[in-house]
Coordinates of C-alpha atoms and ligand atoms in Angstrom, one line a residue:
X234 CA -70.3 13.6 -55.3
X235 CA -72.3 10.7 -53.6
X236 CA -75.5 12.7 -52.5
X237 CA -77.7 11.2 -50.6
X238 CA -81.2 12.6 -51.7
X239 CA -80.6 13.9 -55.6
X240 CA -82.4 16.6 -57.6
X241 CA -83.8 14.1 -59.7
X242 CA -83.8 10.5 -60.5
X243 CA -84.9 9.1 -63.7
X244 CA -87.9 6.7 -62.8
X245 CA -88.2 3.2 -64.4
X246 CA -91.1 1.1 -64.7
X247 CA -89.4 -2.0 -65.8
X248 CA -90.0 -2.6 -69.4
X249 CA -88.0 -0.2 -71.2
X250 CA -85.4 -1.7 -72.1
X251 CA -87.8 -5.1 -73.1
X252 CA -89.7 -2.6 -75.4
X253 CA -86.3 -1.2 -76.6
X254 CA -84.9 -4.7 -77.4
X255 CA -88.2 -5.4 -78.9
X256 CA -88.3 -2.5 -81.5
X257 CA -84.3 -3.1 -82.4
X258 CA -85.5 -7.0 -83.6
X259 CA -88.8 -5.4 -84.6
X260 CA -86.3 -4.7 -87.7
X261 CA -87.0 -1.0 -88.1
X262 CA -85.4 1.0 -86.2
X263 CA -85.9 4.4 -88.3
X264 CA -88.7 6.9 -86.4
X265 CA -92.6 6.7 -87.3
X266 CA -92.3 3.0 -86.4
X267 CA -95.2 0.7 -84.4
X268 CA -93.8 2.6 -81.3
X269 CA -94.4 5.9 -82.3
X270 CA -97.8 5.4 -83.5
X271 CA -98.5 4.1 -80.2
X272 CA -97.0 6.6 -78.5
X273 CA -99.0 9.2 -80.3
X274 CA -102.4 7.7 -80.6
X275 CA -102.6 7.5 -76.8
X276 CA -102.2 10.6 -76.3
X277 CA -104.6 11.6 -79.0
X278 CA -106.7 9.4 -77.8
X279 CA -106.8 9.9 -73.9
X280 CA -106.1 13.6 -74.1
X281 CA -108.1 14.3 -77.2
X282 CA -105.5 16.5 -79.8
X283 CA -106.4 16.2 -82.8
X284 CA -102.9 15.0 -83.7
X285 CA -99.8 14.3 -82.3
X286 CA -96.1 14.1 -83.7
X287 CA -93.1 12.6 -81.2
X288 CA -90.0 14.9 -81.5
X289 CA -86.7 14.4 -80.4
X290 CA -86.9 17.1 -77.7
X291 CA -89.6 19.6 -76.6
X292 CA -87.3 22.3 -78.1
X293 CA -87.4 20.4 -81.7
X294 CA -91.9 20.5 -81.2
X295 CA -90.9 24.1 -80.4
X296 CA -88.8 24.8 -83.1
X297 CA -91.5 22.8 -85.8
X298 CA -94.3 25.3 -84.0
X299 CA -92.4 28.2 -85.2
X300 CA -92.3 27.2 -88.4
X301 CA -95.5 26.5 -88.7
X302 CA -96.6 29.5 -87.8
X303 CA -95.0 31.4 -90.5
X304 CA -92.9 33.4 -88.5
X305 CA -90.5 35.6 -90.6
X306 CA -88.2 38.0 -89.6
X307 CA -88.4 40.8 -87.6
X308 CA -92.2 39.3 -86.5
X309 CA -92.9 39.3 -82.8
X310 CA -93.5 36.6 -80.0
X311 CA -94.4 37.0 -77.1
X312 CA -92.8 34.6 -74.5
X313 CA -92.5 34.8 -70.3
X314 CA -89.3 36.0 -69.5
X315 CA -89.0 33.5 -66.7
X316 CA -88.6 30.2 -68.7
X317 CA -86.4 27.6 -70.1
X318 CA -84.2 29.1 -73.2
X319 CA -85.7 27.4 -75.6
X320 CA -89.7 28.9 -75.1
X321 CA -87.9 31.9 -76.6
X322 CA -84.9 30.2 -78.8
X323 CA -87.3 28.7 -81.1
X324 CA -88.7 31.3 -82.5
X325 CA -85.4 33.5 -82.7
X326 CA -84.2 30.9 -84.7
X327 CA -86.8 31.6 -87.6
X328 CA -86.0 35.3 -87.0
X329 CA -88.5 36.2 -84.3
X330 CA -87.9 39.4 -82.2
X331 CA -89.1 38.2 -78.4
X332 CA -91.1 40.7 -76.3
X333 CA -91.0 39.2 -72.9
X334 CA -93.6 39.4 -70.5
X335 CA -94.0 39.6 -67.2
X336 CA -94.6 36.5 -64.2
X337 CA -97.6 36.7 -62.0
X338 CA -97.0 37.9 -58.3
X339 CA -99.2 34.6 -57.3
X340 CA -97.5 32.5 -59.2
X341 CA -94.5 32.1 -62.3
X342 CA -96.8 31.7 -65.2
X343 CA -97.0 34.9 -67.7
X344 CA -99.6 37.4 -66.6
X345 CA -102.2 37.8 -69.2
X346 CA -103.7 41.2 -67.8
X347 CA -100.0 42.4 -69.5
X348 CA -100.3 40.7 -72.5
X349 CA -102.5 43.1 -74.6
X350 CA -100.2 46.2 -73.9
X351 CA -97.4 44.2 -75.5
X352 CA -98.9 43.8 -78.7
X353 CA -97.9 45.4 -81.6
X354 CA -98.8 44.8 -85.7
X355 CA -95.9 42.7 -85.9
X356 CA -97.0 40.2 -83.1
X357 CA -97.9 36.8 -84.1
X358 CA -97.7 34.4 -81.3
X359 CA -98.0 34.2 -77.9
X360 CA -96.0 31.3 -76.0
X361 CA -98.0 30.4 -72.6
X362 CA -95.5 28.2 -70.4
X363 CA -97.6 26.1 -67.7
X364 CA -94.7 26.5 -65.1
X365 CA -94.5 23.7 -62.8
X366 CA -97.3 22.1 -64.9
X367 CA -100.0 24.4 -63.1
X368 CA -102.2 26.1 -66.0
X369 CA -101.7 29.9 -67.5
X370 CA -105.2 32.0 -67.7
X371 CA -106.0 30.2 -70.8
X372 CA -109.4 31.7 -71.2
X373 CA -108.0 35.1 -71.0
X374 CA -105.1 34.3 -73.7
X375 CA -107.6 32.5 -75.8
X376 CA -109.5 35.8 -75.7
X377 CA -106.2 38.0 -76.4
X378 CA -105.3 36.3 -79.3
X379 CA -109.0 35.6 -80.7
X380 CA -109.3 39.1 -80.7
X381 CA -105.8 40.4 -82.4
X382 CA -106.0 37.3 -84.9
X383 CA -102.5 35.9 -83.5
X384 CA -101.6 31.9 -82.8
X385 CA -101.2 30.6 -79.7
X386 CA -98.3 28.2 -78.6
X387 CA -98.2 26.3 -75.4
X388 CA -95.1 25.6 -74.1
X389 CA -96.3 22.3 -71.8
X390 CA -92.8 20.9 -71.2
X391 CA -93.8 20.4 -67.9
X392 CA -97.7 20.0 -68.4
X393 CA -98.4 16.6 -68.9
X394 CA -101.4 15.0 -67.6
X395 CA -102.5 18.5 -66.0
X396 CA -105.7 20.7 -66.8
X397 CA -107.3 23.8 -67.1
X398 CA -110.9 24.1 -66.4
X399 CA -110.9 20.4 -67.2
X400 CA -109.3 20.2 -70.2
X401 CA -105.6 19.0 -70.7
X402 CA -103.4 21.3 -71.1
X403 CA -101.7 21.2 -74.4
X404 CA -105.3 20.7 -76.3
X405 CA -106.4 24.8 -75.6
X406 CA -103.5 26.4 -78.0
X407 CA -103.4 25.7 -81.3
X408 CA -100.4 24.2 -81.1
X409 CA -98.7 22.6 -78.0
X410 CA -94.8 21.0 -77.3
X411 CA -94.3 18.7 -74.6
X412 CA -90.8 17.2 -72.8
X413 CA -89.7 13.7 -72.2
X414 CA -86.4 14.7 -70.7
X415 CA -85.2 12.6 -68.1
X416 CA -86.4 15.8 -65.4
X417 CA -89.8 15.3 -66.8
X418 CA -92.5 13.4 -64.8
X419 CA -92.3 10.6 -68.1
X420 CA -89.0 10.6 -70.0
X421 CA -87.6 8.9 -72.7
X422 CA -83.9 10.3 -72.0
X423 CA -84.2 13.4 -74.6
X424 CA -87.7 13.1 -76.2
X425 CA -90.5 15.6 -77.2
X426 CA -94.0 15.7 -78.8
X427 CA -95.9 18.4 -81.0
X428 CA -99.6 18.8 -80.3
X429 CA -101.8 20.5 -83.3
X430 CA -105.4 21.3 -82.2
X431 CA -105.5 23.2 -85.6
X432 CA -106.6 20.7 -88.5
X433 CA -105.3 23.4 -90.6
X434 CA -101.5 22.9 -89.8
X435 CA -102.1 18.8 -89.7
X436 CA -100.5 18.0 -93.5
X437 CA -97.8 20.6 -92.8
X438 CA -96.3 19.3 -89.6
X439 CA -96.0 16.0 -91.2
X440 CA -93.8 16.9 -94.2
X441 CA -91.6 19.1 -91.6
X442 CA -91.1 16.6 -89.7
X443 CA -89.8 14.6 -91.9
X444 CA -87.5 16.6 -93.8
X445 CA -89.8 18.5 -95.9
X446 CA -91.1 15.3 -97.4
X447 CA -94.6 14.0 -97.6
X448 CA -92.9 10.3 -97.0
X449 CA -95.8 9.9 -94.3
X450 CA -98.3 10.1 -96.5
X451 CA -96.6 8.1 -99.2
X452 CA -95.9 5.1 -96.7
X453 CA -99.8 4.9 -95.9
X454 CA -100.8 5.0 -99.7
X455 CA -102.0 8.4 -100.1
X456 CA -99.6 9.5 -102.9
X457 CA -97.5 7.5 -105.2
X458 CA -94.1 8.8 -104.9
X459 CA -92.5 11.2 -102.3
X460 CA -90.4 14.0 -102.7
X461 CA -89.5 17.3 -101.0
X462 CA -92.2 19.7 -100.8
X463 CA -91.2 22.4 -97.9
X464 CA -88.7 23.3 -95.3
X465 CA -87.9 20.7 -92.3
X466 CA -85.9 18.8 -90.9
X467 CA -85.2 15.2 -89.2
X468 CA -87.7 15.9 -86.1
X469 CA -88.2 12.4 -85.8
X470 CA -86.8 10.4 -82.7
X471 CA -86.0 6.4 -83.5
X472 CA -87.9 4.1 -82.6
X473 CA -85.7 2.9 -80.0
X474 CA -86.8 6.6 -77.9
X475 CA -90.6 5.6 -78.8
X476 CA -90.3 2.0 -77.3
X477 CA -88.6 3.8 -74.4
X478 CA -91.4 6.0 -73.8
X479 CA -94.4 3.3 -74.5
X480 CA -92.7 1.8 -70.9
X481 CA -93.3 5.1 -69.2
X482 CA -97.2 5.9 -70.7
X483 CA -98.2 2.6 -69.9
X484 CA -97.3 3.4 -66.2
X485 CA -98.5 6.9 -66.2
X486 CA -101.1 6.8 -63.7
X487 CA -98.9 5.2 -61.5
X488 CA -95.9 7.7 -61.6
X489 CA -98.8 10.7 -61.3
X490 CA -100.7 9.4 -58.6
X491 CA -97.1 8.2 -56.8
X492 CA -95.5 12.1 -57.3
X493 CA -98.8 13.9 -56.5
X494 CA -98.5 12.0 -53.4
X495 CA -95.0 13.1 -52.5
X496 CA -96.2 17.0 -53.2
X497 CA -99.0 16.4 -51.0
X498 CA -96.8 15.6 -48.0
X499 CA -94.0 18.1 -48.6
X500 CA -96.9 20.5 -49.0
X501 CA -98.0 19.4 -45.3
X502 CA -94.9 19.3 -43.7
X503 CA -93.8 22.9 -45.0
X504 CA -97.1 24.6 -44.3
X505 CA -96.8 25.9 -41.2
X506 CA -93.0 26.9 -41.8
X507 CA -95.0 28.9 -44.7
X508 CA -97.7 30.4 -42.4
X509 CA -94.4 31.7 -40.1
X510 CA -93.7 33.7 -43.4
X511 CA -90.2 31.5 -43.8
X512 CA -91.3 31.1 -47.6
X513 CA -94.2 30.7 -50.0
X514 CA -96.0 27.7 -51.0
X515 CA -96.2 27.0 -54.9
X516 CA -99.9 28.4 -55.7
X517 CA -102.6 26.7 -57.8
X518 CA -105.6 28.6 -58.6
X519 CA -108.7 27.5 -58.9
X520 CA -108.9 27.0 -62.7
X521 CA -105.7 24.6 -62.5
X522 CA -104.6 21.4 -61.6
X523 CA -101.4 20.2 -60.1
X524 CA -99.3 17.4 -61.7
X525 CA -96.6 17.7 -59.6
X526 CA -94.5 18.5 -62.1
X527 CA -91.8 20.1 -59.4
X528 CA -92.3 20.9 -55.7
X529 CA -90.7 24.9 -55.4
X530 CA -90.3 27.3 -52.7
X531 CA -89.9 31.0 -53.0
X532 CA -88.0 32.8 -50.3
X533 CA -88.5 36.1 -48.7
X534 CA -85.0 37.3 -50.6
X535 CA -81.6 35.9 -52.4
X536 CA -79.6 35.7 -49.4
X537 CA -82.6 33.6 -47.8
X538 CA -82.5 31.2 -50.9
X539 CA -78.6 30.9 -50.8
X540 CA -78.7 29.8 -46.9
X541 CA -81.6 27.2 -47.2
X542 CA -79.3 25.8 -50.5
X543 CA -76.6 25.7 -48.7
X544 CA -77.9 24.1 -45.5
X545 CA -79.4 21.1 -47.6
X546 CA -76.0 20.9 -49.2
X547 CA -74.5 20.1 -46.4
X548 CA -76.4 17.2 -45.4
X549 CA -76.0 16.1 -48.8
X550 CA -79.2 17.1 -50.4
X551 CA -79.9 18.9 -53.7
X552 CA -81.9 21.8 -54.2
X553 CA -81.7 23.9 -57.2
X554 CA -82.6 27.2 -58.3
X555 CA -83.1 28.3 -62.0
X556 CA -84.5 30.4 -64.9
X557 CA -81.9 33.3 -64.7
X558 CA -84.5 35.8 -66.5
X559 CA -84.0 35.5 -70.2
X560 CA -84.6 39.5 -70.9
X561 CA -81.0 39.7 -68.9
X562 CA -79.4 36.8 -70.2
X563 CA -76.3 37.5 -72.2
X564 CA -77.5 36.7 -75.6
X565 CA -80.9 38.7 -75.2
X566 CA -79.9 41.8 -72.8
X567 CA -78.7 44.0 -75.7
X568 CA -82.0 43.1 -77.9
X569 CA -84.3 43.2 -74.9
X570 CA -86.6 46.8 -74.8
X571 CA -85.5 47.9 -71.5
X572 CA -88.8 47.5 -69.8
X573 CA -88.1 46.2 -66.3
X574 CA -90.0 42.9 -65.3
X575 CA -89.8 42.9 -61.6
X576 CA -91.9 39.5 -60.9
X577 CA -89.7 37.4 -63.3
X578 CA -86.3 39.0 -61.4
X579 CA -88.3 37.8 -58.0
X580 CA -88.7 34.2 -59.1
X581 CA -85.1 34.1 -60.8
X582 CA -83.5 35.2 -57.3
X583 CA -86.1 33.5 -54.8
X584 CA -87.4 30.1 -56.3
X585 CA -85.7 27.2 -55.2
X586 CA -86.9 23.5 -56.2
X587 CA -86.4 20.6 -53.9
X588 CA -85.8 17.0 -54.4
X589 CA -88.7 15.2 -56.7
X590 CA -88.7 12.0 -58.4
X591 CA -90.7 8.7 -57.8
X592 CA -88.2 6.7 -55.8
X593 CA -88.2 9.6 -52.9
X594 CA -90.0 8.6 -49.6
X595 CA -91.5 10.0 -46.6
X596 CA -88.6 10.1 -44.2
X597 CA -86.7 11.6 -47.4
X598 CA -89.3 14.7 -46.9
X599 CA -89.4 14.9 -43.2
X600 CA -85.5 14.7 -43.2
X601 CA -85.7 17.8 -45.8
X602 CA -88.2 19.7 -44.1
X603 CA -86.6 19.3 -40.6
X604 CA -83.7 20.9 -41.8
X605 CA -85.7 23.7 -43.4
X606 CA -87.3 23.9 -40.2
X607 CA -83.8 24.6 -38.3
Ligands
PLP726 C1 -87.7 21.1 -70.2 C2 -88.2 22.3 -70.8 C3 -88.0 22.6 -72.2 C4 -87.1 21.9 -73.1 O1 -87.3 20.5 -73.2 P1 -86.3 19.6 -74.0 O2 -87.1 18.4 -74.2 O3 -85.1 19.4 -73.2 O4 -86.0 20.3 -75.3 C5 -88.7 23.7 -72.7 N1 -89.5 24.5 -72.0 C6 -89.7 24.3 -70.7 C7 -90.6 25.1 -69.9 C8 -89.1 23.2 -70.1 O5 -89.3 23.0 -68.8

């Protein structure tokens, strides 16, 4: 299929594949190289976490967050229904029971006024995921969890270089997972990061990360020998992924500032088919930033959302719809408590997401929106 405006397109800068080439004559190749200690002090540094670990995959930072929070079986998360798989996956992996929460009607994140009702003795995380890369209540979750002593997890896949109330989402939880997937605004193919804003979990994440060993702190003199000390597993990417992603951070500004410009314009263009009632807008409150993660529309019903997919399709343009609510999905129906969660069932039938990725242009957006005007 020869499409003439894509989904997505992974974005180059230019010097991946120089950085790549560097770190394969570099002579180790093996993970928790130069590259990945770049990588991560950057983003310790600009962002201000107070430690950061690349991953091979956002759901591998996931997967090391619930672990480290000690989840056993039968203990309780809860997690947005209307998410990627692996928000909830994670933590069923380590034996976790999901709950699964509710969207907001303004927008897809989880609605914190629901949260508390949800709780139970056996609760011990909450998983906020910054849809779109727009900022849950974070105040309000903070608050929840404060007071009922759980941990918080933010699933920022999609969150990178966005805020809440000024600070960057990913630093408010006590632990945070990020995506570099090549749908991601900076990608390193498959690629991930843990963020720990708890200095208590700091030493731990380390020795799961690399296969229950405290090799990391062996290899910068701290102990004399290494040997394995807890669970874990090889949560490292190579350095070859690191040197990948150093091209993309070093241009991050750049590929920001390029997409938020691209939102702005479709957001122009498709206002005043919004203010007809066609669709909705994406919505960004006021305690959130945008990083234009994803430009989305939600339509007035399914039927409305199959008709505009179709009509793009046929002038060779890709929209796609996702998030088929996880509380209904095959694996999880039978487990799920019954509880209906109307907004989530919205979204999954009425969001569509159009065509975003640095290369697009301006005639690429007036070409979409004149045929969304038709
Ligand atoms: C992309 C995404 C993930 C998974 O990221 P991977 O790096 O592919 O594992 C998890 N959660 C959300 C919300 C995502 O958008």
């Amino acid at each position: 299929m020869n499409l003439q405006i894509p989904f997505n397109k992974p974005h180059l800068t230019g010097k991946e594949a120089h950085y790549m080439y560097q770190a394969v004559y570099n002579g180790k190749l093996s993970g928790n190289g130069e590259f990945t200690k770049c990588c991560q002090r950057f983003f310790e540094e600009k962002y201000g976490f107070k430690k950061c670990l690349l991953t091979t995959s956002c759901t591998d930072a996931l997967e090391m967050a619930a672990i480290l929070c000690g989840i056993q079986p039968g203990d309780e998360v809860i997690v947005p229904s209307y998410t990627f798989v692996s928000s909830a996956l994670a933590f069923v992996r380590q034996g976790a029971k999901i709950v699964f929460a509710d969207s907001m009607k303004r927008n897809p994140n989880i609605d914190a006024e629901q949260i508390e009702a949800l709780i139970t003795p056996r609760t011990k995380v909450i998983v906020p995921v910054h849809y779109a890369g727009v900022a849950c209540d974070m105040d309000r979750i903070m608050e929840i969890a404060e007071k009922h002593h759980l941990l918080v997890v933010e699933d920022a896949a999609q969150a990178i270089d966005s805020y809440y109330k000024g600070r960057p989402l990913g630093t408010i939880g006590h632990l945070s997972a990020f995506s570099f997937h090549e749908t991601k605004n900076i990608i390193s193919g498959e690629g991930g990061m843990l963020g720990i804003n708890d200095d208590r979990f700091i030493r731990r994440a380390e020795i799961i990360w690399e296969k229950g060993t405290n090799r990391a702190e062996f290899f910068r003199g701290e102990v004399n020998k290494y040997g394995w000390c807890d669970i874990g597993s090889s949560f490292l990417p190579s350095e070859v992924v690191a040197a990948f992603l150093w091209a993309q951070l070093e241009h991050l500004d750049d590929i920001q500032s390029k997409r938020k410009q691209l939102w702005n314009k479709y957001y122009e263009l498709l206002k005043p088919l919004a203010d007809e009632g066609r669709f909705h807008l994406p919505d960004i409150p006021d305690y959130a930033t945008n990083n234009a993660h994803m430009f989305y529309l939600v339509c007035n019903s399914l039927q409305e959302r199959t008709a505009l997919i179709k009509k793009l399709k046929e002038n060779d343009i890709l929209a796609v719809f996702h998030y088929l609510s996880l509380h209904s999905s095959e694996y999880y129906k039978d487990k799920h408590d019954g509880r209906e969660l109307p907004e989530c069932d919205r979204y999954a039938d009425c969001l569509v997401r159009l065509p975003m990725y640095y290369e697009l242009n301006e005639d690429d957006l007036e070409k979409i929106s004149k045929l969304l005007a038709l």
